[in-house]
Amino acid sequence: MTLSELLVAPFAEFAFMRRAMVAGIALAVGGGPLGVMLQLRRMSLVGDAMSHAVLPGAAIGFVIAGLSLPVMGAGGFVAGLIVAALSGLVSRFTALREDASFAAFYLISLALGVLIISLHGGGNVDIMHVLFGSVLAVDDTALLLVVGITSLTVVMLAVILRPLVLDCVDPDFLRTVSGQGGFYHQVFLLLVVANLVAAFLALGTLMAVGLMMLPAAAARFWARGLAGAAALASAIGIVASVAGLILSYHLDFASGPAIVLVAGVVYALSLTVGRYGSLRANLLPPRHRAA
Amino acid sequence: MIRLDNVSVAYDRHPAVHHVSGAFKAGELTAIVGPNGAGKSTLLRAIVGATKLEDGRVLLDGIERRDIAYLPQAAAIDRSFPISVGELVQLGHWRRVGAWAAISGRQRDEAAAALAAVGLDGFAGRPIGGLSIGQFQRVLFARLLLQDARVILLDEPFNAVDARTTADLIEVVLRWRAEQRTIVMVAHDHDLVARHCAETLLLARECIAWGPTAEVLTAQNQLRARAMAEAWTGAAPVCERDAA
């Protein structure tokens, strides 16, 4: 097998592979910076919670319109927003902290989703796509949706970057100078939900958060600054998407898990030999500097 | 400028600040002193609107809430966040640049000058995580300098800070006072208060005394404050004091 047969042929021959690659790259570009911010806000698991929270909306979309990715995506988006908003309100107006209120609402949401699926889609093979993804089934409409959402995410992140960073570092200061600290946090959560919906169209609800958090966690071992970590996370996500698709093509693996597992391998390598705070850096530190 | 009209703040129904009325003198440096748990930080939070009033009003005469700069106790800041000293200080320009506008070259120079003014010349490129507590407090003062606010609230700014840093930062505070800014500072060090603050509010949930520092910081007032702060019962009856 030549290198061209190995790396180029799958994409050259099949349109669905090209669409899957573009979807993967778009998801990596949007998910990288979001993942880094989630991690810095100590909300890594909130991404996971949100990815489960979209399930009942997607299931209702499936019940209404069958396996229509735009309708399921819209349903998932609404469900995710409801969970994010309710969690935000509960942590703001009651004594419960945000992580606990997220856990409560996503579990309720997940249970609702499973119930709806069991009532309407039991035994239906298509519904498995919702759970485990179907990056190879991404059609042109879904692809436009994915690319649109992730492009908008990058723009929106640029717009709210300053208050968002300030909300992380020094929320009291943001509140006194702008009077609206919580607003930017809500916009950020909205972007997270939108990207998870985009990701579940391609990777399924179970895998959606993988392209967001694993590259971000890996990038942390190589870059110290915010911009560097975000760019690197996106780059790792792109590599994982393309490499995962090639693996899934040649070895006949399911594409979603293959992509996430490649990101997992990059993460494992990074935490072993990365530049900052990795096992290597901690066990075999370079000699200290003179000043 | 800032008037308190019967202000009460409660946590879990227990008052932390109880029916406090009075006014902070404009253009003056006022200290808030009192035992631990006296409600000093809570009162500052109430003034900037960061905590809900149980009762009463905070009246701002001739100023808006955004004219007030507030330095809380440093614990609330996430110092592991990857942001540089210079970037953090430049956020003091917020009122002029807001969430979106670019920070101009001149504003960057002003930030560098503010850093130099607090003795941190050349620190702009360092990550905030690498600073000592005293250095970090200097950074926050540099940001306050840029904020250029007419009213400045400082919550125990010299806590856990060495003598040299305290002396340097007190200079900054006195310069603000000379510029006719209104400063309210929570402090524990009564010597420092007696030396630099013309006005003092002695707080022990309730206002024990408020006026010229020498008249407030008497032994008798301080005994009263301690007794008041220590009186706490889980099953206290509902306060019936007239809200008016």
PDB file of N, CA and C in Angstrom, chain A residues 197-248:
ATOM      1  N   VAL A 197     -23.939  20.397  20.150  1.00  0.00           N
ATOM      2  CA  VAL A 197     -24.964  19.956  19.206  1.00  0.00           C
ATOM      3  C   VAL A 197     -24.326  19.664  17.851  1.00  0.00           C
ATOM      4  N   ALA A 198     -23.463  20.588  17.412  1.00  0.00           N
ATOM      5  CA  ALA A 198     -22.763  20.367  16.142  1.00  0.00           C
ATOM      6  C   ALA A 198     -21.960  19.071  16.198  1.00  0.00           C
ATOM      7  N   ALA A 199     -21.319  18.854  17.338  1.00  0.00           N
ATOM      8  CA  ALA A 199     -20.475  17.670  17.464  1.00  0.00           C
ATOM      9  C   ALA A 199     -21.313  16.400  17.519  1.00  0.00           C
ATOM     10  N   PHE A 200     -22.494  16.474  18.141  1.00  0.00           N
ATOM     11  CA  PHE A 200     -23.248  15.225  18.231  1.00  0.00           C
ATOM     12  C   PHE A 200     -23.868  14.844  16.900  1.00  0.00           C
ATOM     13  N   LEU A 201     -24.070  15.835  16.021  1.00  0.00           N
ATOM     14  CA  LEU A 201     -24.510  15.484  14.674  1.00  0.00           C
ATOM     15  C   LEU A 201     -23.492  14.567  14.013  1.00  0.00           C
ATOM     16  N   ALA A 202     -22.217  14.841  14.300  1.00  0.00           N
ATOM     17  CA  ALA A 202     -21.158  14.076  13.644  1.00  0.00           C
ATOM     18  C   ALA A 202     -20.677  12.899  14.479  1.00  0.00           C
ATOM     19  N   LEU A 203     -20.533  13.124  15.778  1.00  0.00           N
ATOM     20  CA  LEU A 203     -19.884  12.105  16.613  1.00  0.00           C
ATOM     21  C   LEU A 203     -20.844  11.373  17.540  1.00  0.00           C
ATOM     22  N   GLY A 204     -22.069  11.880  17.670  1.00  0.00           N
ATOM     23  CA  GLY A 204     -23.006  11.272  18.609  1.00  0.00           C
ATOM     24  C   GLY A 204     -22.888  11.906  19.973  1.00  0.00           C
ATOM     25  N   THR A 205     -23.955  11.818  20.761  1.00  0.00           N
ATOM     26  CA  THR A 205     -23.948  12.501  22.063  1.00  0.00           C
ATOM     27  C   THR A 205     -22.854  11.974  22.973  1.00  0.00           C
ATOM     28  N   LEU A 206     -22.564  10.669  22.876  1.00  0.00           N
ATOM     29  CA  LEU A 206     -21.577  10.108  23.800  1.00  0.00           C
ATOM     30  C   LEU A 206     -20.167  10.598  23.502  1.00  0.00           C
ATOM     31  N   MET A 207     -19.876  10.857  22.217  1.00  0.00           N
ATOM     32  CA  MET A 207     -18.513  11.212  21.824  1.00  0.00           C
ATOM     33  C   MET A 207     -18.332  12.724  21.651  1.00  0.00           C
ATOM     34  N   ALA A 208     -19.440  13.475  21.678  1.00  0.00           N
ATOM     35  CA  ALA A 208     -19.399  14.885  21.276  1.00  0.00           C
ATOM     36  C   ALA A 208     -18.357  15.682  22.040  1.00  0.00           C
ATOM     37  N   VAL A 209     -18.262  15.396  23.332  1.00  0.00           N
ATOM     38  CA  VAL A 209     -17.414  16.232  24.154  1.00  0.00           C
ATOM     39  C   VAL A 209     -15.931  15.854  24.001  1.00  0.00           C
ATOM     40  N   GLY A 210     -15.662  14.701  23.383  1.00  0.00           N
ATOM     41  CA  GLY A 210     -14.283  14.223  23.246  1.00  0.00           C
ATOM     42  C   GLY A 210     -13.405  15.171  22.455  1.00  0.00           C
ATOM     43  N   LEU A 211     -13.910  15.691  21.354  1.00  0.00           N
ATOM     44  CA  LEU A 211     -13.113  16.594  20.513  1.00  0.00           C
ATOM     45  C   LEU A 211     -12.961  17.963  21.165  1.00  0.00           C
ATOM     46  N   MET A 212     -13.713  18.204  22.250  1.00  0.00           N
ATOM     47  CA  MET A 212     -13.604  19.485  22.944  1.00  0.00           C
ATOM     48  C   MET A 212     -12.597  19.404  24.086  1.00  0.00           C
ATOM     49  N   MET A 213     -12.699  18.355  24.904  1.00  0.00           N
ATOM     50  CA  MET A 213     -11.902  18.321  26.128  1.00  0.00           C
ATOM     51  C   MET A 213     -10.545  17.652  25.969  1.00  0.00           C
ATOM     52  N   LEU A 214     -10.459  16.565  25.192  1.00  0.00           N
ATOM     53  CA  LEU A 214      -9.169  15.863  25.108  1.00  0.00           C
ATOM     54  C   LEU A 214      -8.074  16.732  24.481  1.00  0.00           C
ATOM     55  N   PRO A 215      -8.328  17.396  23.338  1.00  0.00           N
ATOM     56  CA  PRO A 215      -7.269  18.273  22.802  1.00  0.00           C
ATOM     57  C   PRO A 215      -6.900  19.393  23.773  1.00  0.00           C
ATOM     58  N   ALA A 216      -7.893  19.942  24.481  1.00  0.00           N
ATOM     59  CA  ALA A 216      -7.603  21.020  25.427  1.00  0.00           C
ATOM     60  C   ALA A 216      -6.730  20.507  26.573  1.00  0.00           C
ATOM     61  N   ALA A 217      -7.056  19.315  27.058  1.00  0.00           N
ATOM     62  CA  ALA A 217      -6.268  18.755  28.154  1.00  0.00           C
ATOM     63  C   ALA A 217      -4.840  18.465  27.694  1.00  0.00           C
ATOM     64  N   ALA A 218      -4.689  17.995  26.439  1.00  0.00           N
ATOM     65  CA  ALA A 218      -3.351  17.712  25.911  1.00  0.00           C
ATOM     66  C   ALA A 218      -2.561  19.005  25.717  1.00  0.00           C
ATOM     67  N   ALA A 219      -3.225  20.046  25.202  1.00  0.00           N
ATOM     68  CA  ALA A 219      -2.538  21.308  24.895  1.00  0.00           C
ATOM     69  C   ALA A 219      -1.962  21.943  26.155  1.00  0.00           C
ATOM     70  N   ARG A 220      -2.613  21.718  27.272  1.00  0.00           N
ATOM     71  CA  ARG A 220      -2.176  22.291  28.543  1.00  0.00           C
ATOM     72  C   ARG A 220      -0.733  21.895  28.892  1.00  0.00           C
ATOM     73  N   PHE A 221      -0.278  20.740  28.369  1.00  0.00           N
ATOM     74  CA  PHE A 221       1.075  20.288  28.682  1.00  0.00           C
ATOM     75  C   PHE A 221       2.130  20.905  27.759  1.00  0.00           C
ATOM     76  N   TRP A 222       1.688  21.660  26.758  1.00  0.00           N
ATOM     77  CA  TRP A 222       2.645  22.221  25.792  1.00  0.00           C
ATOM     78  C   TRP A 222       2.644  23.735  25.764  1.00  0.00           C
ATOM     79  N   ALA A 223       1.529  24.358  26.124  1.00  0.00           N
ATOM     80  CA  ALA A 223       1.423  25.810  25.995  1.00  0.00           C
ATOM     81  C   ALA A 223       0.978  26.404  27.318  1.00  0.00           C
ATOM     82  N   ARG A 224       1.567  27.549  27.683  1.00  0.00           N
ATOM     83  CA  ARG A 224       1.187  28.190  28.929  1.00  0.00           C
ATOM     84  C   ARG A 224       0.134  29.268  28.724  1.00  0.00           C
ATOM     85  N   GLY A 225       0.267  30.002  27.623  1.00  0.00           N
ATOM     86  CA  GLY A 225      -0.651  31.116  27.391  1.00  0.00           C
ATOM     87  C   GLY A 225      -2.000  30.633  26.872  1.00  0.00           C
ATOM     88  N   LEU A 226      -2.984  31.510  26.969  1.00  0.00           N
ATOM     89  CA  LEU A 226      -4.336  31.181  26.533  1.00  0.00           C
ATOM     90  C   LEU A 226      -4.388  30.978  25.021  1.00  0.00           C
ATOM     91  N   ALA A 227      -3.800  31.923  24.274  1.00  0.00           N
ATOM     92  CA  ALA A 227      -3.874  31.865  22.816  1.00  0.00           C
ATOM     93  C   ALA A 227      -3.155  30.625  22.293  1.00  0.00           C
ATOM     94  N   GLY A 228      -1.966  30.363  22.834  1.00  0.00           N
ATOM     95  CA  GLY A 228      -1.197  29.212  22.388  1.00  0.00           C
ATOM     96  C   GLY A 228      -1.931  27.915  22.655  1.00  0.00           C
ATOM     97  N   ALA A 229      -2.496  27.794  23.854  1.00  0.00           N
ATOM     98  CA  ALA A 229      -3.208  26.572  24.214  1.00  0.00           C
ATOM     99  C   ALA A 229      -4.428  26.371  23.322  1.00  0.00           C
ATOM    100  N   ALA A 230      -5.150  27.459  23.044  1.00  0.00           N
ATOM    101  CA  ALA A 230      -6.355  27.336  22.217  1.00  0.00           C
ATOM    102  C   ALA A 230      -5.992  26.906  20.803  1.00  0.00           C
ATOM    103  N   ALA A 231      -4.954  27.549  20.224  1.00  0.00           N
ATOM    104  CA  ALA A 231      -4.549  27.203  18.857  1.00  0.00           C
ATOM    105  C   ALA A 231      -4.063  25.764  18.792  1.00  0.00           C
ATOM    106  N   LEU A 232      -3.277  25.370  19.801  1.00  0.00           N
ATOM    107  CA  LEU A 232      -2.742  24.020  19.809  1.00  0.00           C
ATOM    108  C   LEU A 232      -3.872  22.995  19.973  1.00  0.00           C
ATOM    109  N   ALA A 233      -4.840  23.302  20.832  1.00  0.00           N
ATOM    110  CA  ALA A 233      -5.964  22.377  21.030  1.00  0.00           C
ATOM    111  C   ALA A 233      -6.703  22.163  19.714  1.00  0.00           C
ATOM    112  N   SER A 234      -6.916  23.246  18.969  1.00  0.00           N
ATOM    113  CA  SER A 234      -7.582  23.099  17.671  1.00  0.00           C
ATOM    114  C   SER A 234      -6.741  22.239  16.727  1.00  0.00           C
ATOM    115  N   ALA A 235      -5.427  22.480  16.723  1.00  0.00           N
ATOM    116  CA  ALA A 235      -4.546  21.719  15.834  1.00  0.00           C
ATOM    117  C   ALA A 235      -4.585  20.234  16.189  1.00  0.00           C
ATOM    118  N   ILE A 236      -4.538  19.934  17.484  1.00  0.00           N
ATOM    119  CA  ILE A 236      -4.596  18.528  17.908  1.00  0.00           C
ATOM    120  C   ILE A 236      -5.929  17.911  17.489  1.00  0.00           C
ATOM    121  N   GLY A 237      -7.001  18.682  17.634  1.00  0.00           N
ATOM    122  CA  GLY A 237      -8.314  18.190  17.232  1.00  0.00           C
ATOM    123  C   GLY A 237      -8.370  17.877  15.743  1.00  0.00           C
ATOM    124  N   ILE A 238      -7.748  18.734  14.926  1.00  0.00           N
ATOM    125  CA  ILE A 238      -7.731  18.508  13.473  1.00  0.00           C
ATOM    126  C   ILE A 238      -6.980  17.228  13.142  1.00  0.00           C
ATOM    127  N   VAL A 239      -5.804  17.073  13.758  1.00  0.00           N
ATOM    128  CA  VAL A 239      -5.008  15.864  13.520  1.00  0.00           C
ATOM    129  C   VAL A 239      -5.797  14.628  13.928  1.00  0.00           C
ATOM    130  N   ALA A 240      -6.449  14.707  15.093  1.00  0.00           N
ATOM    131  CA  ALA A 240      -7.214  13.562  15.578  1.00  0.00           C
ATOM    132  C   ALA A 240      -8.356  13.223  14.620  1.00  0.00           C
ATOM    133  N   SER A 241      -9.028  14.264  14.108  1.00  0.00           N
ATOM    134  CA  SER A 241     -10.152  14.026  13.201  1.00  0.00           C
ATOM    135  C   SER A 241      -9.689  13.302  11.934  1.00  0.00           C
ATOM    136  N   VAL A 242      -8.636  13.856  11.304  1.00  0.00           N
ATOM    137  CA  VAL A 242      -8.173  13.279  10.043  1.00  0.00           C
ATOM    138  C   VAL A 242      -7.604  11.880  10.269  1.00  0.00           C
ATOM    139  N   ALA A 243      -6.757  11.757  11.295  1.00  0.00           N
ATOM    140  CA  ALA A 243      -6.139  10.456  11.554  1.00  0.00           C
ATOM    141  C   ALA A 243      -7.203   9.431  11.954  1.00  0.00           C
ATOM    142  N   GLY A 244      -8.165   9.847  12.755  1.00  0.00           N
ATOM    143  CA  GLY A 244      -9.223   8.943  13.184  1.00  0.00           C
ATOM    144  C   GLY A 244     -10.035   8.432  11.999  1.00  0.00           C
ATOM    145  N   LEU A 245     -10.326   9.342  11.070  1.00  0.00           N
ATOM    146  CA  LEU A 245     -11.095   8.931   9.888  1.00  0.00           C
ATOM    147  C   LEU A 245     -10.310   7.936   9.046  1.00  0.00           C
ATOM    148  N   ILE A 246      -9.011   8.195   8.858  1.00  0.00           N
ATOM    149  CA  ILE A 246      -8.185   7.274   8.068  1.00  0.00           C
ATOM    150  C   ILE A 246      -8.160   5.894   8.734  1.00  0.00           C
ATOM    151  N   LEU A 247      -7.971   5.886  10.054  1.00  0.00           N
ATOM    152  CA  LEU A 247      -7.976   4.611  10.785  1.00  0.00           C
ATOM    153  C   LEU A 247      -9.299   3.888  10.619  1.00  0.00           C
ATOM    154  N   SER A 248     -10.389   4.649  10.780  1.00  0.00           N
ATOM    155  CA  SER A 248     -11.695   3.998  10.716  1.00  0.00           C
ATOM    156  C   SER A 248     -11.945   3.439   9.308  1.00  0.00           C
TER     157      SER A 248
END
